[in-house]
Amino acid sequence: MTSPWLQGVCAIVTGAASGLGRAISRRFVAEGACVVAFDRSESGLAELKNELGAAAETVVGDVTSTADNRAAVITALTTFGSLDVFVGNAGIWDFQRSLEETDANELATAFDELFAVNVKGYLLGARAAVGALRASGGSMIFTLSNASFYPAGGGSLYTASKHAGLGLVRQLAYELAPAVRVNAVAPGGMATGLSGPAAMGLRDESISASFPIDDIMRRHGALRRAATPEDYVGAYVLLASKQSLTATGSVIDLSSVGTPSRPEKTSPDNREG
Ligand SMILES: NC(=O)c1ccc[n+]([C@@H]2O[C@H](COP(=O)([O-])OP(=O)(O)OC[C@H]3O[C@@H](n4cnc5c(N)ncnc54)[C@H](O)[C@@H]3O)[C@@H](O)[C@H]2O)c1
């Protein structure tokens, strides 16, 4: 029998109540970790706590708040005795709204809201966790995206925010070495509850309800696969584990969008001419 990869590890996962964050939390616990699940959704966290039991503690809060990020770190230290991994994952999307179809005032307020979650949230989480991670020799892992490298995974707000996330990973890896490793995973599209800024009227929308995302991934992903959150979590386990002691500033790109997809093969039966 193989031993679990994360025995004795304590992690904070932001955005843990839904989608990818929930899948990461479940898998981390299955690999022997304890998890502080941090999210603004009280009901989603209650469901997760019910499922994971004593291996998980929850913090209801907003990643854009310094105090709430501190509360997550204090919860990790008081409940589990240490913090080994901070997973910055909570994010919102702009549903690919283009520059010209967005009113200028809306653009300004949506920028503040989206960057506050996707960039400031990562930065404040890192700031709150860094002392405890120095003490444990731990690491940070951030969720990036195909939109950290390429256009068209979002509109200009989302793409710029995920490019900023890449800059944050590189800068923090540089600043915090050799004490704390800082890495990232870049997933591609998946059907989740991913929502958008209230300023754009998108707070109650979700990518899974509004977009044929599975279909898009099947058609345009190089691997023709409609990935689920569970498909991406192995990379987080790898980066959180002792198998990655030499990794910092690295991004595992799982988006399969950077590799151009080949045209569908035409079978002899439906060839024209
Ligand atoms: N779904 C995709 O197609 C896709 C593709 C690439 C990258 N991503 C990234 O994956 C990450 C997770 O997204 P998901 O698809 O699982 O979406 P999701 O909405 O299912 O999960 C995100 C969670 O973050 C929480 N959250 C949002 N704002 C918050 C805030 N201010 N404070 C606390 N919690 C907050 C939400 O309540 C939700 O539970 C995001 O960083 C997203 O950008 C998603």
PDB file of C-alpha atoms and ligand atoms in Angstrom:
ATOM      1  CA  MET A   1       0.000   0.000   0.000  1.00  0.00           C
ATOM      2  CA  THR A   2       1.328   3.473  -0.836  1.00  0.00           C
ATOM      3  CA  SER A   3       1.512   5.921   2.075  1.00  0.00           C
ATOM      4  CA  PRO A   4      -0.480   9.143   1.910  1.00  0.00           C
ATOM      5  CA  TRP A   5       1.424  12.092   0.440  1.00  0.00           C
ATOM      6  CA  LEU A   6       0.397  14.733   2.956  1.00  0.00           C
ATOM      7  CA  GLN A   7       0.439  12.995   6.322  1.00  0.00           C
ATOM      8  CA  GLY A   8       0.874  15.571   9.097  1.00  0.00           C
ATOM      9  CA  VAL A   9       0.483  18.551   6.752  1.00  0.00           C
ATOM     10  CA  CYS A  10      -1.832  21.426   7.733  1.00  0.00           C
ATOM     11  CA  ALA A  11      -3.130  23.567   4.871  1.00  0.00           C
ATOM     12  CA  ILE A  12      -5.341  26.596   4.434  1.00  0.00           C
ATOM     13  CA  VAL A  13      -7.415  26.458   1.240  1.00  0.00           C
ATOM     14  CA  THR A  14      -9.219  29.625   0.153  1.00  0.00           C
ATOM     15  CA  GLY A  15     -12.351  29.292  -1.948  1.00  0.00           C
ATOM     16  CA  ALA A  16     -12.822  25.865  -0.378  1.00  0.00           C
ATOM     17  CA  ALA A  17     -16.621  25.814  -0.400  1.00  0.00           C
ATOM     18  CA  SER A  18     -17.003  25.065  -4.105  1.00  0.00           C
ATOM     19  CA  GLY A  19     -15.388  23.794  -7.296  1.00  0.00           C
ATOM     20  CA  LEU A  20     -11.624  23.421  -7.326  1.00  0.00           C
ATOM     21  CA  GLY A  21     -11.075  24.542  -3.707  1.00  0.00           C
ATOM     22  CA  ARG A  22     -13.500  21.930  -2.450  1.00  0.00           C
ATOM     23  CA  ALA A  23     -11.824  19.228  -4.557  1.00  0.00           C
ATOM     24  CA  ILE A  24      -8.377  20.269  -3.257  1.00  0.00           C
ATOM     25  CA  SER A  25      -9.638  20.161   0.352  1.00  0.00           C
ATOM     26  CA  ARG A  26     -11.168  16.696  -0.075  1.00  0.00           C
ATOM     27  CA  ARG A  27      -8.057  15.296  -1.740  1.00  0.00           C
ATOM     28  CA  PHE A  28      -5.699  16.869   0.818  1.00  0.00           C
ATOM     29  CA  VAL A  29      -7.669  15.234   3.647  1.00  0.00           C
ATOM     30  CA  ALA A  30      -7.662  11.910   1.759  1.00  0.00           C
ATOM     31  CA  GLU A  31      -3.861  12.263   1.572  1.00  0.00           C
ATOM     32  CA  GLY A  32      -3.591  12.682   5.357  1.00  0.00           C
ATOM     33  CA  ALA A  33      -3.657  16.500   5.666  1.00  0.00           C
ATOM     34  CA  CYS A  34      -5.684  18.743   7.955  1.00  0.00           C
ATOM     35  CA  VAL A  35      -7.405  21.611   6.188  1.00  0.00           C
ATOM     36  CA  VAL A  36      -8.644  25.036   7.195  1.00  0.00           C
ATOM     37  CA  ALA A  37     -11.347  25.701   4.622  1.00  0.00           C
ATOM     38  CA  PHE A  38     -11.770  29.450   4.126  1.00  0.00           C
ATOM     39  CA  ASP A  39     -14.621  30.877   2.030  1.00  0.00           C
ATOM     40  CA  ARG A  40     -17.364  33.499   2.067  1.00  0.00           C
ATOM     41  CA  SER A  41     -20.030  30.806   1.611  1.00  0.00           C
ATOM     42  CA  GLU A  42     -21.171  29.673   5.041  1.00  0.00           C
ATOM     43  CA  SER A  43     -23.494  26.978   3.669  1.00  0.00           C
ATOM     44  CA  GLY A  44     -20.832  25.529   1.357  1.00  0.00           C
ATOM     45  CA  LEU A  45     -18.353  25.335   4.227  1.00  0.00           C
ATOM     46  CA  ALA A  46     -20.907  23.672   6.492  1.00  0.00           C
ATOM     47  CA  GLU A  47     -21.428  20.928   3.861  1.00  0.00           C
ATOM     48  CA  LEU A  48     -17.684  20.396   3.543  1.00  0.00           C
ATOM     49  CA  LYS A  49     -17.173  20.263   7.317  1.00  0.00           C
ATOM     50  CA  ASN A  50     -19.961  17.709   7.547  1.00  0.00           C
ATOM     51  CA  GLU A  51     -18.182  15.568   4.988  1.00  0.00           C
ATOM     52  CA  LEU A  52     -14.588  15.924   6.255  1.00  0.00           C
ATOM     53  CA  GLY A  53     -15.190  15.951  10.025  1.00  0.00           C
ATOM     54  CA  ALA A  54     -12.327  16.603  12.440  1.00  0.00           C
ATOM     55  CA  ALA A  55      -9.710  16.823   9.660  1.00  0.00           C
ATOM     56  CA  ALA A  56     -11.242  20.129   8.560  1.00  0.00           C
ATOM     57  CA  GLU A  57     -11.959  23.416  10.298  1.00  0.00           C
ATOM     58  CA  THR A  58     -13.820  26.213   8.570  1.00  0.00           C
ATOM     59  CA  VAL A  59     -13.463  29.981   8.514  1.00  0.00           C
ATOM     60  CA  VAL A  60     -16.255  32.028   7.005  1.00  0.00           C
ATOM     61  CA  GLY A  61     -14.745  35.212   5.688  1.00  0.00           C
ATOM     62  CA  ASP A  62     -13.672  37.353   2.780  1.00  0.00           C
ATOM     63  CA  VAL A  63     -10.233  36.927   1.220  1.00  0.00           C
ATOM     64  CA  THR A  64     -10.076  40.683   0.594  1.00  0.00           C
ATOM     65  CA  SER A  65     -10.011  41.275   4.376  1.00  0.00           C
ATOM     66  CA  THR A  66      -6.735  41.341   6.314  1.00  0.00           C
ATOM     67  CA  ALA A  67      -8.552  40.356   9.509  1.00  0.00           C
ATOM     68  CA  ASP A  68     -10.267  37.350   7.891  1.00  0.00           C
ATOM     69  CA  ASN A  69      -6.978  36.087   6.438  1.00  0.00           C
ATOM     70  CA  ARG A  70      -5.390  36.403   9.867  1.00  0.00           C
ATOM     71  CA  ALA A  71      -8.329  34.518  11.374  1.00  0.00           C
ATOM     72  CA  ALA A  72      -7.673  31.613   8.975  1.00  0.00           C
ATOM     73  CA  VAL A  73      -4.007  31.452  10.016  1.00  0.00           C
ATOM     74  CA  ILE A  74      -4.858  31.644  13.724  1.00  0.00           C
ATOM     75  CA  THR A  75      -7.412  28.859  13.242  1.00  0.00           C
ATOM     76  CA  ALA A  76      -4.739  26.662  11.638  1.00  0.00           C
ATOM     77  CA  LEU A  77      -2.291  27.285  14.478  1.00  0.00           C
ATOM     78  CA  THR A  78      -4.785  26.863  17.315  1.00  0.00           C
ATOM     79  CA  THR A  79      -6.663  23.879  15.842  1.00  0.00           C
ATOM     80  CA  PHE A  80      -3.875  21.919  14.167  1.00  0.00           C
ATOM     81  CA  GLY A  81      -0.699  23.359  15.749  1.00  0.00           C
ATOM     82  CA  SER A  82       1.077  24.539  12.595  1.00  0.00           C
ATOM     83  CA  LEU A  83       0.619  25.804   9.075  1.00  0.00           C
ATOM     84  CA  ASP A  84       2.534  24.034   6.300  1.00  0.00           C
ATOM     85  CA  VAL A  85       0.752  25.068   3.108  1.00  0.00           C
ATOM     86  CA  PHE A  86      -1.270  28.110   2.084  1.00  0.00           C
ATOM     87  CA  VAL A  87      -3.398  27.503  -1.017  1.00  0.00           C
ATOM     88  CA  GLY A  88      -4.646  30.789  -2.507  1.00  0.00           C
ATOM     89  CA  ASN A  89      -7.474  29.736  -4.794  1.00  0.00           C
ATOM     90  CA  ALA A  90     -10.626  31.871  -4.322  1.00  0.00           C
ATOM     91  CA  GLY A  91     -11.361  33.756  -7.513  1.00  0.00           C
ATOM     92  CA  ILE A  92     -14.036  35.362  -9.641  1.00  0.00           C
ATOM     93  CA  TRP A  93     -14.386  35.659 -13.423  1.00  0.00           C
ATOM     94  CA  ASP A  94     -15.575  38.370 -15.812  1.00  0.00           C
ATOM     95  CA  PHE A  95     -17.501  36.017 -18.107  1.00  0.00           C
ATOM     96  CA  GLN A  96     -15.334  37.174 -21.031  1.00  0.00           C
ATOM     97  CA  ARG A  97     -16.873  40.654 -21.145  1.00  0.00           C
ATOM     98  CA  SER A  98     -14.934  42.644 -23.694  1.00  0.00           C
ATOM     99  CA  LEU A  99     -13.686  46.184 -23.184  1.00  0.00           C
ATOM    100  CA  GLU A 100     -16.193  47.738 -25.566  1.00  0.00           C
ATOM    101  CA  GLU A 101     -19.240  45.936 -24.254  1.00  0.00           C
ATOM    102  CA  THR A 102     -18.523  47.127 -20.719  1.00  0.00           C
ATOM    103  CA  ASP A 103     -19.698  50.546 -19.595  1.00  0.00           C
ATOM    104  CA  ALA A 104     -16.762  52.674 -18.344  1.00  0.00           C
ATOM    105  CA  ASN A 105     -18.170  53.167 -14.825  1.00  0.00           C
ATOM    106  CA  GLU A 106     -18.938  49.465 -14.547  1.00  0.00           C
ATOM    107  CA  LEU A 107     -15.418  48.685 -15.743  1.00  0.00           C
ATOM    108  CA  ALA A 108     -13.959  50.813 -12.941  1.00  0.00           C
ATOM    109  CA  THR A 109     -16.000  49.233 -10.138  1.00  0.00           C
ATOM    110  CA  ALA A 110     -15.685  45.709 -11.544  1.00  0.00           C
ATOM    111  CA  PHE A 111     -11.895  46.163 -11.741  1.00  0.00           C
ATOM    112  CA  ASP A 112     -11.766  47.028  -8.036  1.00  0.00           C
ATOM    113  CA  GLU A 113     -13.943  44.063  -7.129  1.00  0.00           C
ATOM    114  CA  LEU A 114     -12.261  41.464  -9.344  1.00  0.00           C
ATOM    115  CA  PHE A 115      -8.686  42.519  -8.608  1.00  0.00           C
ATOM    116  CA  ALA A 116      -9.544  42.674  -4.898  1.00  0.00           C
ATOM    117  CA  VAL A 117     -10.406  38.959  -4.928  1.00  0.00           C
ATOM    118  CA  ASN A 118      -7.996  37.589  -7.551  1.00  0.00           C
ATOM    119  CA  VAL A 119      -4.903  39.641  -6.699  1.00  0.00           C
ATOM    120  CA  LYS A 120      -5.284  41.412  -3.345  1.00  0.00           C
ATOM    121  CA  GLY A 121      -6.848  38.267  -1.873  1.00  0.00           C
ATOM    122  CA  TYR A 122      -3.724  36.250  -2.819  1.00  0.00           C
ATOM    123  CA  LEU A 123      -1.422  38.975  -1.499  1.00  0.00           C
ATOM    124  CA  LEU A 124      -3.214  39.372   1.847  1.00  0.00           C
ATOM    125  CA  GLY A 125      -3.380  35.608   2.285  1.00  0.00           C
ATOM    126  CA  ALA A 126       0.358  35.364   1.641  1.00  0.00           C
ATOM    127  CA  ARG A 127       1.023  38.209   4.080  1.00  0.00           C
ATOM    128  CA  ALA A 128      -1.044  36.591   6.819  1.00  0.00           C
ATOM    129  CA  ALA A 129       0.512  33.141   6.300  1.00  0.00           C
ATOM    130  CA  VAL A 130       4.170  34.000   5.747  1.00  0.00           C
ATOM    131  CA  GLY A 131       5.263  34.030   9.409  1.00  0.00           C
ATOM    132  CA  ALA A 132       3.749  30.629  10.149  1.00  0.00           C
ATOM    133  CA  LEU A 133       5.147  29.205   6.891  1.00  0.00           C
ATOM    134  CA  ARG A 134       8.641  30.464   7.738  1.00  0.00           C
ATOM    135  CA  ALA A 135       8.334  28.706  11.080  1.00  0.00           C
ATOM    136  CA  SER A 136       7.282  25.395   9.485  1.00  0.00           C
ATOM    137  CA  GLY A 137       9.460  25.616   6.343  1.00  0.00           C
ATOM    138  CA  GLY A 138       6.234  25.419   4.380  1.00  0.00           C
ATOM    139  CA  SER A 139       4.990  26.617   1.015  1.00  0.00           C
ATOM    140  CA  MET A 140       2.379  28.601  -0.848  1.00  0.00           C
ATOM    141  CA  ILE A 141       0.450  27.340  -3.873  1.00  0.00           C
ATOM    142  CA  PHE A 142      -1.699  29.666  -5.970  1.00  0.00           C
ATOM    143  CA  THR A 143      -4.366  28.846  -8.519  1.00  0.00           C
ATOM    144  CA  LEU A 144      -3.587  30.553 -11.806  1.00  0.00           C
ATOM    145  CA  SER A 145      -5.245  29.809 -15.148  1.00  0.00           C
ATOM    146  CA  ASN A 146      -4.731  29.482 -18.881  1.00  0.00           C
ATOM    147  CA  ALA A 147      -5.552  33.217 -18.626  1.00  0.00           C
ATOM    148  CA  SER A 148      -2.200  33.712 -16.856  1.00  0.00           C
ATOM    149  CA  PHE A 149      -0.483  33.100 -20.213  1.00  0.00           C
ATOM    150  CA  TYR A 150      -2.980  33.521 -23.053  1.00  0.00           C
ATOM    151  CA  PRO A 151      -5.856  35.785 -24.120  1.00  0.00           C
ATOM    152  CA  ALA A 152      -9.475  34.633 -24.515  1.00  0.00           C
ATOM    153  CA  GLY A 153      -9.813  32.727 -21.228  1.00  0.00           C
ATOM    154  CA  GLY A 154     -11.616  35.772 -19.885  1.00  0.00           C
ATOM    155  CA  GLY A 155     -12.122  39.417 -20.716  1.00  0.00           C
ATOM    156  CA  SER A 156      -9.433  42.016 -20.041  1.00  0.00           C
ATOM    157  CA  LEU A 157     -10.169  42.179 -16.291  1.00  0.00           C
ATOM    158  CA  TYR A 158      -9.792  38.454 -15.634  1.00  0.00           C
ATOM    159  CA  THR A 159      -6.841  37.960 -17.990  1.00  0.00           C
ATOM    160  CA  ALA A 160      -4.982  40.905 -16.449  1.00  0.00           C
ATOM    161  CA  SER A 161      -5.713  39.640 -12.918  1.00  0.00           C
ATOM    162  CA  LYS A 162      -4.425  36.138 -13.692  1.00  0.00           C
ATOM    163  CA  HIS A 163      -1.305  37.556 -15.364  1.00  0.00           C
ATOM    164  CA  ALA A 164      -0.843  39.561 -12.146  1.00  0.00           C
ATOM    165  CA  GLY A 165      -1.133  36.304 -10.201  1.00  0.00           C
ATOM    166  CA  LEU A 166       1.794  34.920 -12.206  1.00  0.00           C
ATOM    167  CA  GLY A 167       3.864  37.992 -11.332  1.00  0.00           C
ATOM    168  CA  LEU A 168       2.981  37.539  -7.686  1.00  0.00           C
ATOM    169  CA  VAL A 169       4.153  33.914  -7.710  1.00  0.00           C
ATOM    170  CA  ARG A 170       7.481  34.859  -9.292  1.00  0.00           C
ATOM    171  CA  GLN A 171       8.101  37.828  -6.998  1.00  0.00           C
ATOM    172  CA  LEU A 172       7.120  35.985  -3.803  1.00  0.00           C
ATOM    173  CA  ALA A 173       9.227  32.956  -4.785  1.00  0.00           C
ATOM    174  CA  TYR A 174      12.195  35.324  -5.150  1.00  0.00           C
ATOM    175  CA  GLU A 175      11.513  37.261  -1.933  1.00  0.00           C
ATOM    176  CA  LEU A 176      10.763  34.289   0.308  1.00  0.00           C
ATOM    177  CA  ALA A 177      13.505  31.889  -0.832  1.00  0.00           C
ATOM    178  CA  PRO A 178      15.009  29.884   0.708  1.00  0.00           C
ATOM    179  CA  ALA A 179      12.551  29.826   3.629  1.00  0.00           C
ATOM    180  CA  VAL A 180       9.187  29.441   1.882  1.00  0.00           C
ATOM    181  CA  ARG A 181       8.541  27.859  -1.517  1.00  0.00           C
ATOM    182  CA  VAL A 182       5.971  29.554  -3.743  1.00  0.00           C
ATOM    183  CA  ASN A 183       4.439  27.684  -6.695  1.00  0.00           C
ATOM    184  CA  ALA A 184       1.260  27.603  -8.742  1.00  0.00           C
ATOM    185  CA  VAL A 185      -1.091  25.424 -10.724  1.00  0.00           C
ATOM    186  CA  ALA A 186      -2.784  26.721 -13.872  1.00  0.00           C
ATOM    187  CA  PRO A 187      -5.956  24.760 -14.570  1.00  0.00           C
ATOM    188  CA  GLY A 188      -8.007  25.114 -17.725  1.00  0.00           C
ATOM    189  CA  GLY A 189     -11.769  25.416 -18.033  1.00  0.00           C
ATOM    190  CA  MET A 190     -14.044  23.353 -15.801  1.00  0.00           C
ATOM    191  CA  ALA A 191     -17.712  23.434 -14.907  1.00  0.00           C
ATOM    192  CA  THR A 192     -17.831  24.952 -11.406  1.00  0.00           C
ATOM    193  CA  GLY A 193     -19.714  27.645  -9.538  1.00  0.00           C
ATOM    194  CA  LEU A 194     -17.211  30.273 -10.758  1.00  0.00           C
ATOM    195  CA  SER A 195     -19.074  33.580 -10.447  1.00  0.00           C
ATOM    196  CA  GLY A 196     -18.387  37.204 -11.317  1.00  0.00           C
ATOM    197  CA  PRO A 197     -18.323  40.708  -9.884  1.00  0.00           C
ATOM    198  CA  ALA A 198     -21.547  42.092  -8.403  1.00  0.00           C
ATOM    199  CA  ALA A 199     -20.611  45.324 -10.200  1.00  0.00           C
ATOM    200  CA  MET A 200     -21.318  43.527 -13.507  1.00  0.00           C
ATOM    201  CA  GLY A 201     -24.455  41.847 -12.186  1.00  0.00           C
ATOM    202  CA  LEU A 202     -22.581  38.516 -12.216  1.00  0.00           C
ATOM    203  CA  ARG A 203     -22.429  37.647  -8.515  1.00  0.00           C
ATOM    204  CA  ASP A 204     -25.148  34.984  -8.851  1.00  0.00           C
ATOM    205  CA  GLU A 205     -24.087  33.675 -12.263  1.00  0.00           C
ATOM    206  CA  SER A 206     -21.866  30.641 -12.680  1.00  0.00           C
ATOM    207  CA  ILE A 207     -19.619  29.445 -15.472  1.00  0.00           C
ATOM    208  CA  SER A 208     -21.341  26.059 -15.437  1.00  0.00           C
ATOM    209  CA  ALA A 209     -24.813  27.575 -15.861  1.00  0.00           C
ATOM    210  CA  SER A 210     -23.930  30.273 -18.395  1.00  0.00           C
ATOM    211  CA  PHE A 211     -21.241  28.716 -20.567  1.00  0.00           C
ATOM    212  CA  PRO A 212     -20.940  25.436 -22.501  1.00  0.00           C
ATOM    213  CA  ILE A 213     -17.538  25.096 -20.852  1.00  0.00           C
ATOM    214  CA  ASP A 214     -17.348  21.290 -21.081  1.00  0.00           C
ATOM    215  CA  ASP A 215     -18.188  21.476 -24.753  1.00  0.00           C
ATOM    216  CA  ILE A 216     -15.596  24.219 -25.326  1.00  0.00           C
ATOM    217  CA  MET A 217     -12.895  22.150 -23.620  1.00  0.00           C
ATOM    218  CA  ARG A 218     -13.851  19.041 -25.579  1.00  0.00           C
ATOM    219  CA  ARG A 219     -13.651  20.956 -28.853  1.00  0.00           C
ATOM    220  CA  HIS A 220     -10.722  23.312 -28.260  1.00  0.00           C
ATOM    221  CA  GLY A 221      -8.549  21.773 -25.534  1.00  0.00           C
ATOM    222  CA  ALA A 222      -5.635  19.893 -27.113  1.00  0.00           C
ATOM    223  CA  LEU A 223      -6.616  16.817 -25.104  1.00  0.00           C
ATOM    224  CA  ARG A 224     -10.324  17.056 -26.049  1.00  0.00           C
ATOM    225  CA  ARG A 225     -11.238  16.537 -22.415  1.00  0.00           C
ATOM    226  CA  ALA A 226     -13.914  18.222 -20.293  1.00  0.00           C
ATOM    227  CA  ALA A 227     -11.879  18.247 -17.106  1.00  0.00           C
ATOM    228  CA  THR A 228     -13.406  18.216 -13.641  1.00  0.00           C
ATOM    229  CA  PRO A 229     -11.891  19.942 -10.583  1.00  0.00           C
ATOM    230  CA  GLU A 230     -10.729  16.504  -9.403  1.00  0.00           C
ATOM    231  CA  ASP A 231      -8.622  16.174 -12.563  1.00  0.00           C
ATOM    232  CA  TYR A 232      -6.454  19.106 -11.478  1.00  0.00           C
ATOM    233  CA  VAL A 233      -5.839  18.400  -7.797  1.00  0.00           C
ATOM    234  CA  GLY A 234      -2.937  15.956  -8.179  1.00  0.00           C
ATOM    235  CA  ALA A 235      -0.650  18.874  -9.022  1.00  0.00           C
ATOM    236  CA  TYR A 236      -1.540  20.595  -5.735  1.00  0.00           C
ATOM    237  CA  VAL A 237      -0.769  17.402  -3.822  1.00  0.00           C
ATOM    238  CA  LEU A 238       2.592  17.151  -5.584  1.00  0.00           C
ATOM    239  CA  LEU A 239       3.538  20.776  -4.836  1.00  0.00           C
ATOM    240  CA  ALA A 240       2.368  20.522  -1.203  1.00  0.00           C
ATOM    241  CA  SER A 241       4.361  17.340  -0.605  1.00  0.00           C
ATOM    242  CA  LYS A 242       8.000  16.610   0.167  1.00  0.00           C
ATOM    243  CA  GLN A 243       8.363  15.480  -3.460  1.00  0.00           C
ATOM    244  CA  SER A 244       8.624  19.182  -4.395  1.00  0.00           C
ATOM    245  CA  LEU A 245      11.348  20.425  -2.050  1.00  0.00           C
ATOM    246  CA  THR A 246      13.325  21.716  -5.037  1.00  0.00           C
ATOM    247  CA  ALA A 247      10.413  23.603  -6.626  1.00  0.00           C
ATOM    248  CA  THR A 248       9.871  27.307  -6.228  1.00  0.00           C
ATOM    249  CA  GLY A 249       8.592  29.903  -8.682  1.00  0.00           C
ATOM    250  CA  SER A 250       7.233  27.089 -10.820  1.00  0.00           C
ATOM    251  CA  VAL A 251       3.838  26.844 -12.451  1.00  0.00           C
ATOM    252  CA  ILE A 252       2.317  23.524 -13.429  1.00  0.00           C
ATOM    253  CA  ASP A 253       0.290  24.423 -16.511  1.00  0.00           C
ATOM    254  CA  LEU A 254      -2.545  21.916 -16.849  1.00  0.00           C
ATOM    255  CA  SER A 255      -4.729  24.089 -19.054  1.00  0.00           C
ATOM    256  CA  SER A 256      -4.043  22.210 -22.328  1.00  0.00           C
ATOM    257  CA  VAL A 257      -4.984  25.439 -24.074  1.00  0.00           C
ATOM    258  CA  GLY A 258      -1.450  26.566 -24.947  1.00  0.00           C
ATOM    259  CA  THR A 259      -1.027  23.570 -27.227  1.00  0.00           C
ATOM    260  CA  PRO A 260      -3.033  24.244 -30.382  1.00  0.00           C
ATOM    261  CA  SER A 261      -5.705  21.631 -30.906  1.00  0.00           C
ATOM    262  CA  ARG A 262      -5.550  19.698 -34.168  1.00  0.00           C
ATOM    263  CA  PRO A 263      -8.551  19.671 -36.454  1.00  0.00           C
ATOM    264  CA  GLU A 264     -10.868  16.718 -35.902  1.00  0.00           C
ATOM    265  CA  LYS A 265      -9.846  13.715 -38.002  1.00  0.00           C
ATOM    266  CA  THR A 266     -12.279  13.229 -40.858  1.00  0.00           C
ATOM    267  CA  SER A 267     -13.424   9.643 -41.266  1.00  0.00           C
ATOM    268  CA  PRO A 268     -13.554   8.259 -44.826  1.00  0.00           C
ATOM    269  CA  ASP A 269     -17.363   8.161 -44.612  1.00  0.00           C
ATOM    270  CA  ASN A 270     -17.913  11.852 -44.146  1.00  0.00           C
ATOM    271  CA  ARG A 271     -15.118  13.226 -46.346  1.00  0.00           C
ATOM    272  CA  GLU A 272     -16.420  15.613 -48.944  1.00  0.00           C
ATOM    273  CA  GLY A 273     -15.739  15.286 -52.682  1.00  0.00           C
TER     274      GLY A 273
HETATM  275  N1  LIG B   1     -13.716  27.207 -13.548  1.00  0.00           N
HETATM  276  C1  LIG B   1     -12.795  27.455 -14.491  1.00  0.00           C
HETATM  277  O1  LIG B   1     -13.046  27.279 -15.702  1.00  0.00           O
HETATM  278  C2  LIG B   1     -11.418  27.941 -14.093  1.00  0.00           C
HETATM  279  C3  LIG B   1     -10.378  27.889 -15.044  1.00  0.00           C
HETATM  280  C4  LIG B   1      -9.104  28.311 -14.695  1.00  0.00           C
HETATM  281  C5  LIG B   1      -8.858  28.799 -13.415  1.00  0.00           C
HETATM  282  N2  LIG B   1      -9.897  28.854 -12.497  1.00  0.00           N
HETATM  283  C6  LIG B   1      -9.589  29.390 -11.166  1.00  0.00           C
HETATM  284  O2  LIG B   1      -9.898  28.403 -10.205  1.00  0.00           O
HETATM  285  C7  LIG B   1     -10.119  29.048  -8.951  1.00  0.00           C
HETATM  286  C8  LIG B   1     -11.343  28.425  -8.278  1.00  0.00           C
HETATM  287  O3  LIG B   1     -12.483  28.714  -9.049  1.00  0.00           O
HETATM  288  P1  LIG B   1     -13.677  27.668  -9.273  1.00  0.00           P
HETATM  289  O4  LIG B   1     -13.787  27.482 -10.739  1.00  0.00           O
HETATM  290  O5  LIG B   1     -13.506  26.502  -8.404  1.00  0.00           O
HETATM  291  O6  LIG B   1     -14.932  28.571  -8.842  1.00  0.00           O
HETATM  292  P2  LIG B   1     -16.015  28.381  -7.659  1.00  0.00           P
HETATM  293  O7  LIG B   1     -16.861  29.603  -7.670  1.00  0.00           O
HETATM  294  O8  LIG B   1     -16.663  27.053  -7.797  1.00  0.00           O
HETATM  295  O9  LIG B   1     -15.114  28.401  -6.344  1.00  0.00           O
HETATM  296  C9  LIG B   1     -14.557  29.628  -5.906  1.00  0.00           C
HETATM  297  C10 LIG B   1     -14.871  29.818  -4.442  1.00  0.00           C
HETATM  298  O10 LIG B   1     -14.286  31.075  -4.043  1.00  0.00           O
HETATM  299  C11 LIG B   1     -15.184  31.689  -3.136  1.00  0.00           C
HETATM  300  N3  LIG B   1     -14.950  33.132  -3.122  1.00  0.00           N
HETATM  301  C12 LIG B   1     -15.119  34.018  -4.139  1.00  0.00           C
HETATM  302  N4  LIG B   1     -14.829  35.254  -3.714  1.00  0.00           N
HETATM  303  C13 LIG B   1     -14.478  35.163  -2.408  1.00  0.00           C
HETATM  304  C14 LIG B   1     -14.104  36.104  -1.426  1.00  0.00           C
HETATM  305  N5  LIG B   1     -14.030  37.421  -1.706  1.00  0.00           N
HETATM  306  N6  LIG B   1     -13.790  35.662  -0.189  1.00  0.00           N
HETATM  307  C15 LIG B   1     -13.890  34.328   0.115  1.00  0.00           C
HETATM  308  N7  LIG B   1     -14.265  33.392  -0.775  1.00  0.00           N
HETATM  309  C16 LIG B   1     -14.557  33.802  -2.029  1.00  0.00           C
HETATM  310  C17 LIG B   1     -16.576  31.350  -3.643  1.00  0.00           C
HETATM  311  O11 LIG B   1     -17.544  31.471  -2.610  1.00  0.00           O
HETATM  312  C18 LIG B   1     -16.371  29.916  -4.124  1.00  0.00           C
HETATM  313  O12 LIG B   1     -16.709  28.996  -3.097  1.00  0.00           O
HETATM  314  C19 LIG B   1     -10.232  30.540  -9.237  1.00  0.00           C
HETATM  315  O13 LIG B   1      -9.011  31.172  -8.883  1.00  0.00           O
HETATM  316  C20 LIG B   1     -10.430  30.579 -10.742  1.00  0.00           C
HETATM  317  O14 LIG B   1      -9.969  31.785 -11.302  1.00  0.00           O
HETATM  318  C21 LIG B   1     -11.157  28.417 -12.803  1.00  0.00           C
END
